[in-house]
Amino acid sequence: MAITQGPIVPRRRIADTLKNLRDESGRTLDEVAEALLISTSKLSRLENAQGSPQARDVRDLIRFYGIENTQLADRLMRWVKASGRQGWWTDYSQTTATPGLDAHLAYETEATVARIYTIPLLPVLLQTPEYARAQYSTHESWWSPEEVDRLVELRERRKDALAEREGMDPLKLVAVTHESALRQFVGSRDIMHAQLDHLVERSTAPNVELRVFPFSQPPLFSMSCMYAYFEFEDELDRDIVHIETHAGFRHIETAETVAYYRGYHDALVAASLEPDESRALIREVQAGLSA
């Protein structure tokens, strides 16, 4: 699936606002679409943050709901403009990508906090390029050498979110990784040795919290697959969960289920080693590579 979507937060804001305005008006999708001479599917896409909102359509809806010359109308038009910006990831539109990765990158770029769990590989944002390349190169039948180059470059670009973002503080990363990810051999001893060094070093950054879930802890719910919980500071924006599988990303937006996942992640953090203990375990595993 090509990486094609731009910023997703403004599209979600537009979608939520238009859905609320329609609900308050007591009208159905079909009724509003018929009144504005647009298709029901087009209006549905607007209310589900799909595609790029067009200024003319949103302006017509502003008039239809009678909110011209209000702060809400101004915000809607600002969000339309913001949603039209190209995300940096559109430079990789020809790269073979996991279904749903485009949305994942948009959330990663725009969220305040990413709370993630990984097994059996280390967190993407904390990987070295050599580790990433070795991981991709194990699937030679899936990607050409040129595609592997682009995929590794894409992973490197994603790390920028931890350093600086336009108009925003760097992303805060709260990562829990299973102990098996430390011991999963990827590439070579040298690659693993350097990767574990990098993991220790990056985990001391002020906006990075890394914990290891050890073998000694009993299994917890939600730890059988990788996921990311994206948290937003603005009260207008709903948190969202992305569950990652080999077939792509599944996103969870239902408020109740999202809240459950926040509880699941907090339980994982509580059951995991403290950051200093996690770094000590990483060093222990690294020492074993040299034995």
Short mmCIF file of N, CA, C and O in Angstrom, two decimals, residues 85-174:
data_model
loop_
_atom_site.label_atom_id
_atom_site.label_comp_id
_atom_site.label_asym_id
_atom_site.label_seq_id
_atom_site.Cartn_x
_atom_site.Cartn_y
_atom_site.Cartn_z
N ARG A 85 -1.77 20.08 3.68
CA ARG A 85 -0.31 20.05 3.63
C ARG A 85 0.16 18.62 3.35
O ARG A 85 -0.44 17.65 3.78
N GLN A 86 1.25 18.53 2.67
CA GLN A 86 1.82 17.20 2.42
C GLN A 86 2.63 16.76 3.63
O GLN A 86 3.44 17.51 4.15
N GLY A 87 2.38 15.54 4.08
CA GLY A 87 3.22 14.96 5.12
C GLY A 87 4.57 14.58 4.54
O GLY A 87 4.66 14.24 3.35
N TRP A 88 5.61 14.59 5.35
CA TRP A 88 6.95 14.26 4.84
C TRP A 88 6.97 12.86 4.22
O TRP A 88 7.76 12.58 3.31
N TRP A 89 6.09 11.98 4.72
CA TRP A 89 6.11 10.58 4.27
C TRP A 89 5.59 10.43 2.83
O TRP A 89 5.76 9.36 2.24
N THR A 90 4.98 11.48 2.28
CA THR A 90 4.53 11.37 0.89
C THR A 90 5.72 11.27 -0.07
O THR A 90 5.55 10.85 -1.21
N ASP A 91 6.91 11.64 0.40
CA ASP A 91 8.11 11.46 -0.42
C ASP A 91 8.38 9.98 -0.67
O ASP A 91 9.16 9.63 -1.57
N TYR A 92 7.75 9.11 0.13
CA TYR A 92 8.00 7.67 0.03
C TYR A 92 6.77 6.95 -0.56
O TYR A 92 6.55 5.78 -0.30
N SER A 93 6.00 7.67 -1.37
CA SER A 93 4.75 7.13 -1.88
C SER A 93 4.94 5.91 -2.78
O SER A 93 4.03 5.10 -2.95
N GLN A 94 6.13 5.75 -3.34
CA GLN A 94 6.39 4.60 -4.20
C GLN A 94 6.99 3.42 -3.43
O GLN A 94 7.25 2.37 -3.99
N THR A 95 7.22 3.63 -2.15
CA THR A 95 7.81 2.56 -1.33
C THR A 95 6.76 1.52 -0.98
O THR A 95 5.66 1.87 -0.57
N THR A 96 7.11 0.26 -1.13
CA THR A 96 6.21 -0.80 -0.69
C THR A 96 6.05 -0.69 0.82
O THR A 96 7.02 -0.68 1.55
N ALA A 97 4.82 -0.59 1.29
CA ALA A 97 4.60 -0.33 2.71
C ALA A 97 3.49 -1.21 3.26
O ALA A 97 2.64 -1.70 2.53
N THR A 98 3.50 -1.41 4.54
CA THR A 98 2.47 -2.16 5.23
C THR A 98 1.15 -1.40 5.15
O THR A 98 1.13 -0.20 5.34
N PRO A 99 0.04 -2.08 4.86
CA PRO A 99 -1.26 -1.40 4.85
C PRO A 99 -1.50 -0.68 6.17
O PRO A 99 -1.34 -1.25 7.25
N GLY A 100 -1.87 0.59 6.08
CA GLY A 100 -2.14 1.38 7.28
C GLY A 100 -0.93 2.12 7.80
O GLY A 100 -1.04 2.90 8.75
N LEU A 101 0.24 1.91 7.19
CA LEU A 101 1.45 2.57 7.68
C LEU A 101 1.37 4.07 7.51
O LEU A 101 1.90 4.83 8.33
N ASP A 102 0.70 4.53 6.45
CA ASP A 102 0.60 5.97 6.23
C ASP A 102 -0.08 6.66 7.41
O ASP A 102 0.39 7.68 7.91
N ALA A 103 -1.20 6.09 7.85
CA ALA A 103 -1.91 6.67 9.00
C ALA A 103 -1.04 6.59 10.26
O ALA A 103 -1.01 7.52 11.07
N HIS A 104 -0.32 5.47 10.41
CA HIS A 104 0.55 5.30 11.57
C HIS A 104 1.62 6.40 11.61
O HIS A 104 1.89 6.98 12.67
N LEU A 105 2.20 6.70 10.46
CA LEU A 105 3.23 7.74 10.40
C LEU A 105 2.64 9.11 10.70
O LEU A 105 3.28 9.95 11.33
N ALA A 106 1.41 9.34 10.25
CA ALA A 106 0.76 10.62 10.54
C ALA A 106 0.55 10.78 12.04
O ALA A 106 0.84 11.84 12.60
N TYR A 107 0.07 9.73 12.70
CA TYR A 107 -0.13 9.81 14.15
C TYR A 107 1.20 9.97 14.87
O TYR A 107 1.32 10.74 15.83
N GLU A 108 2.21 9.25 14.43
CA GLU A 108 3.53 9.32 15.04
C GLU A 108 4.09 10.74 14.94
O GLU A 108 4.78 11.21 15.84
N THR A 109 3.79 11.41 13.84
CA THR A 109 4.28 12.76 13.61
C THR A 109 3.50 13.80 14.41
O THR A 109 4.05 14.82 14.80
N GLU A 110 2.23 13.52 14.70
CA GLU A 110 1.36 14.54 15.29
C GLU A 110 0.98 14.30 16.75
O GLU A 110 0.46 15.20 17.40
N ALA A 111 1.20 13.09 17.26
CA ALA A 111 0.83 12.79 18.64
C ALA A 111 1.77 13.47 19.63
O ALA A 111 2.90 13.83 19.29
N THR A 112 1.29 13.64 20.85
CA THR A 112 2.13 14.17 21.93
C THR A 112 2.96 13.05 22.55
O THR A 112 4.15 13.23 22.82
N VAL A 113 2.33 11.89 22.77
CA VAL A 113 2.98 10.75 23.40
C VAL A 113 2.66 9.49 22.60
O VAL A 113 1.52 9.30 22.17
N ALA A 114 3.66 8.63 22.40
CA ALA A 114 3.44 7.31 21.82
C ALA A 114 3.81 6.28 22.87
O ALA A 114 4.96 6.23 23.32
N ARG A 115 2.84 5.50 23.30
CA ARG A 115 3.07 4.43 24.27
C ARG A 115 3.03 3.12 23.49
O ARG A 115 1.97 2.74 22.98
N ILE A 116 4.18 2.46 23.38
CA ILE A 116 4.25 1.31 22.50
C ILE A 116 4.71 0.05 23.24
O ILE A 116 5.32 0.12 24.30
N TYR A 117 4.39 -1.08 22.62
CA TYR A 117 4.87 -2.37 23.11
C TYR A 117 5.34 -3.16 21.91
O TYR A 117 4.66 -3.20 20.87
N THR A 118 6.52 -3.78 22.00
CA THR A 118 7.04 -4.55 20.87
C THR A 118 7.49 -5.95 21.29
O THR A 118 8.01 -6.15 22.38
N ILE A 119 7.25 -6.89 20.40
CA ILE A 119 7.71 -8.28 20.50
C ILE A 119 7.64 -8.87 19.10
O ILE A 119 6.66 -8.61 18.40
N PRO A 120 8.60 -9.58 18.61
CA PRO A 120 9.89 -9.93 19.20
C PRO A 120 11.02 -9.02 18.71
O PRO A 120 12.18 -9.37 18.84
N LEU A 121 10.67 -7.88 18.12
CA LEU A 121 11.68 -6.95 17.61
C LEU A 121 11.70 -5.68 18.46
O LEU A 121 10.73 -5.36 19.15
N LEU A 122 12.79 -4.96 18.39
CA LEU A 122 12.95 -3.75 19.19
C LEU A 122 12.15 -2.60 18.58
O LEU A 122 11.82 -2.61 17.39
N PRO A 123 11.82 -1.58 19.38
CA PRO A 123 11.04 -0.45 18.86
C PRO A 123 11.69 0.20 17.65
O PRO A 123 12.89 0.48 17.66
N VAL A 124 10.90 0.45 16.61
CA VAL A 124 11.42 1.01 15.36
C VAL A 124 12.17 2.31 15.61
O VAL A 124 13.24 2.54 15.03
N LEU A 125 11.64 3.17 16.46
CA LEU A 125 12.26 4.48 16.68
C LEU A 125 13.58 4.40 17.44
O LEU A 125 14.28 5.40 17.57
N LEU A 126 13.91 3.21 17.93
CA LEU A 126 15.17 3.02 18.66
C LEU A 126 16.10 2.05 17.94
O LEU A 126 17.08 1.60 18.52
N GLN A 127 15.80 1.74 16.69
CA GLN A 127 16.63 0.80 15.94
C GLN A 127 17.77 1.52 15.22
O GLN A 127 17.63 2.66 14.80
N THR A 128 18.89 0.82 15.05
CA THR A 128 19.97 1.32 14.19
C THR A 128 19.62 0.99 12.75
O THR A 128 18.86 0.05 12.48
N PRO A 129 20.17 1.74 11.78
CA PRO A 129 19.89 1.40 10.38
C PRO A 129 20.38 0.01 10.00
O PRO A 129 19.76 -0.67 9.17
N GLU A 130 21.48 -0.44 10.62
CA GLU A 130 22.01 -1.78 10.31
C GLU A 130 21.05 -2.87 10.80
O GLU A 130 20.84 -3.88 10.11
N TYR A 131 20.46 -2.66 11.96
CA TYR A 131 19.48 -3.61 12.49
C TYR A 131 18.25 -3.66 11.58
O TYR A 131 17.76 -4.73 11.23
N ALA A 132 17.76 -2.47 11.19
CA ALA A 132 16.59 -2.40 10.31
C ALA A 132 16.88 -3.08 8.98
O ALA A 132 16.06 -3.84 8.45
N ARG A 133 18.05 -2.81 8.42
CA ARG A 133 18.41 -3.40 7.14
C ARG A 133 18.49 -4.93 7.25
O ARG A 133 18.01 -5.66 6.37
N ALA A 134 19.08 -5.42 8.32
CA ALA A 134 19.18 -6.87 8.52
C ALA A 134 17.80 -7.49 8.64
O ALA A 134 17.54 -8.58 8.12
N GLN A 135 16.90 -6.80 9.31
CA GLN A 135 15.53 -7.31 9.45
C GLN A 135 14.85 -7.41 8.08
O GLN A 135 14.26 -8.44 7.74
N TYR A 136 14.94 -6.35 7.30
CA TYR A 136 14.31 -6.36 5.98
C TYR A 136 14.98 -7.37 5.04
O TYR A 136 14.31 -7.99 4.21
N SER A 137 16.29 -7.53 5.17
CA SER A 137 17.03 -8.38 4.24
C SER A 137 16.75 -9.86 4.44
O SER A 137 17.09 -10.69 3.60
N THR A 138 16.11 -10.22 5.54
CA THR A 138 15.74 -11.62 5.75
C THR A 138 14.56 -12.01 4.87
O THR A 138 14.21 -13.18 4.79
N HIS A 139 13.93 -11.01 4.24
CA HIS A 139 12.77 -11.28 3.38
C HIS A 139 13.10 -10.83 1.96
O HIS A 139 12.44 -9.96 1.39
N GLU A 140 14.13 -11.41 1.39
CA GLU A 140 14.62 -10.98 0.08
C GLU A 140 13.57 -11.13 -1.02
O GLU A 140 13.58 -10.39 -2.00
N SER A 141 12.66 -12.09 -0.85
CA SER A 141 11.65 -12.30 -1.88
C SER A 141 10.56 -11.22 -1.83
O SER A 141 9.78 -11.09 -2.78
N TRP A 142 10.48 -10.47 -0.73
CA TRP A 142 9.47 -9.43 -0.59
C TRP A 142 9.91 -8.11 -1.19
O TRP A 142 9.11 -7.38 -1.75
N TRP A 143 11.20 -7.76 -1.00
CA TRP A 143 11.68 -6.44 -1.38
C TRP A 143 12.98 -6.54 -2.18
O TRP A 143 13.85 -7.35 -1.88
N SER A 144 13.10 -5.67 -3.16
CA SER A 144 14.34 -5.57 -3.92
C SER A 144 15.36 -4.80 -3.08
O SER A 144 14.99 -4.12 -2.11
N PRO A 145 16.66 -4.86 -3.43
CA PRO A 145 17.66 -4.07 -2.69
C PRO A 145 17.32 -2.58 -2.66
O PRO A 145 17.55 -1.90 -1.65
N GLU A 146 16.76 -2.06 -3.76
CA GLU A 146 16.39 -0.64 -3.81
C GLU A 146 15.26 -0.34 -2.84
O GLU A 146 15.26 0.70 -2.17
N GLU A 147 14.29 -1.25 -2.74
CA GLU A 147 13.18 -1.05 -1.81
C GLU A 147 13.67 -1.12 -0.37
O GLU A 147 13.20 -0.36 0.49
N VAL A 148 14.62 -2.03 -0.10
CA VAL A 148 15.18 -2.12 1.25
C VAL A 148 15.85 -0.80 1.62
O VAL A 148 15.69 -0.29 2.73
N ASP A 149 16.60 -0.22 0.68
CA ASP A 149 17.24 1.08 0.92
C ASP A 149 16.20 2.13 1.32
O ASP A 149 16.40 2.89 2.26
N ARG A 150 15.09 2.16 0.58
CA ARG A 150 14.06 3.16 0.86
C ARG A 150 13.36 2.89 2.19
O ARG A 150 13.03 3.82 2.93
N LEU A 151 13.14 1.62 2.50
CA LEU A 151 12.49 1.27 3.76
C LEU A 151 13.37 1.64 4.96
O LEU A 151 12.88 2.14 5.98
N VAL A 152 14.67 1.40 4.84
CA VAL A 152 15.59 1.78 5.92
C VAL A 152 15.64 3.31 6.04
O VAL A 152 15.63 3.86 7.14
N GLU A 153 15.67 3.99 4.90
CA GLU A 153 15.67 5.46 4.91
C GLU A 153 14.41 5.99 5.57
O GLU A 153 14.45 6.96 6.33
N LEU A 154 13.28 5.35 5.29
CA LEU A 154 12.01 5.74 5.90
C LEU A 154 12.06 5.59 7.42
O LEU A 154 11.63 6.48 8.16
N ARG A 155 12.62 4.48 7.89
CA ARG A 155 12.72 4.27 9.33
C ARG A 155 13.63 5.32 9.98
O ARG A 155 13.36 5.80 11.08
N GLU A 156 14.69 5.67 9.29
CA GLU A 156 15.58 6.71 9.82
C GLU A 156 14.86 8.05 9.90
O GLU A 156 15.02 8.79 10.87
N ARG A 157 14.06 8.35 8.89
CA ARG A 157 13.34 9.61 8.88
C ARG A 157 12.32 9.68 10.01
O ARG A 157 12.07 10.75 10.58
N ARG A 158 11.73 8.53 10.36
CA ARG A 158 10.74 8.51 11.43
C ARG A 158 11.33 8.95 12.76
O ARG A 158 10.63 9.51 13.61
N LYS A 159 12.62 8.73 12.95
CA LYS A 159 13.27 9.09 14.21
C LYS A 159 13.32 10.58 14.45
O LYS A 159 13.52 11.04 15.58
N ASP A 160 13.12 11.37 13.38
CA ASP A 160 13.15 12.83 13.53
C ASP A 160 12.11 13.31 14.54
O ASP A 160 12.29 14.34 15.18
N ALA A 161 11.01 12.55 14.67
CA ALA A 161 9.95 12.95 15.59
C ALA A 161 10.45 13.03 17.03
O ALA A 161 9.93 13.80 17.84
N LEU A 162 11.47 12.24 17.36
CA LEU A 162 12.02 12.25 18.71
C LEU A 162 12.98 13.41 18.94
O LEU A 162 13.32 13.72 20.09
N ALA A 163 13.40 14.06 17.85
CA ALA A 163 14.39 15.14 17.97
C ALA A 163 13.75 16.51 17.86
O ALA A 163 13.94 17.38 18.71
N GLU A 164 12.96 16.72 16.81
CA GLU A 164 12.32 18.02 16.63
C GLU A 164 11.15 17.88 15.67
O GLU A 164 11.15 17.03 14.78
N ARG A 165 10.13 18.73 15.90
CA ARG A 165 8.97 18.76 15.02
C ARG A 165 8.52 20.21 14.87
O ARG A 165 8.58 20.98 15.84
N GLU A 166 8.08 20.55 13.69
CA GLU A 166 7.68 21.93 13.43
C GLU A 166 6.47 22.31 14.28
O GLU A 166 5.42 21.67 14.21
N GLY A 167 6.64 23.33 15.11
CA GLY A 167 5.54 23.82 15.92
C GLY A 167 5.13 22.94 17.08
O GLY A 167 4.12 23.18 17.73
N MET A 168 5.91 21.88 17.35
CA MET A 168 5.56 20.95 18.43
C MET A 168 6.82 20.53 19.16
O MET A 168 7.92 20.57 18.61
N ASP A 169 6.64 20.12 20.42
CA ASP A 169 7.75 19.51 21.14
C ASP A 169 8.05 18.15 20.53
O ASP A 169 7.18 17.54 19.88
N PRO A 170 9.26 17.62 20.72
CA PRO A 170 9.56 16.27 20.24
C PRO A 170 8.57 15.25 20.83
O PRO A 170 8.05 15.44 21.94
N LEU A 171 8.34 14.21 20.09
CA LEU A 171 7.47 13.14 20.54
C LEU A 171 8.02 12.53 21.82
O LEU A 171 9.22 12.26 21.93
N LYS A 172 7.14 12.27 22.78
CA LYS A 172 7.56 11.52 23.98
C LYS A 172 7.27 10.04 23.72
O LYS A 172 6.14 9.67 23.36
N LEU A 173 8.28 9.22 23.90
CA LEU A 173 8.15 7.78 23.65
C LEU A 173 8.21 7.03 24.97
O LEU A 173 9.19 7.14 25.72
N VAL A 174 7.16 6.28 25.26
CA VAL A 174 7.13 5.40 26.42
C VAL A 174 7.04 3.98 25.87
O VAL A 174 5.98 3.54 25.43
#
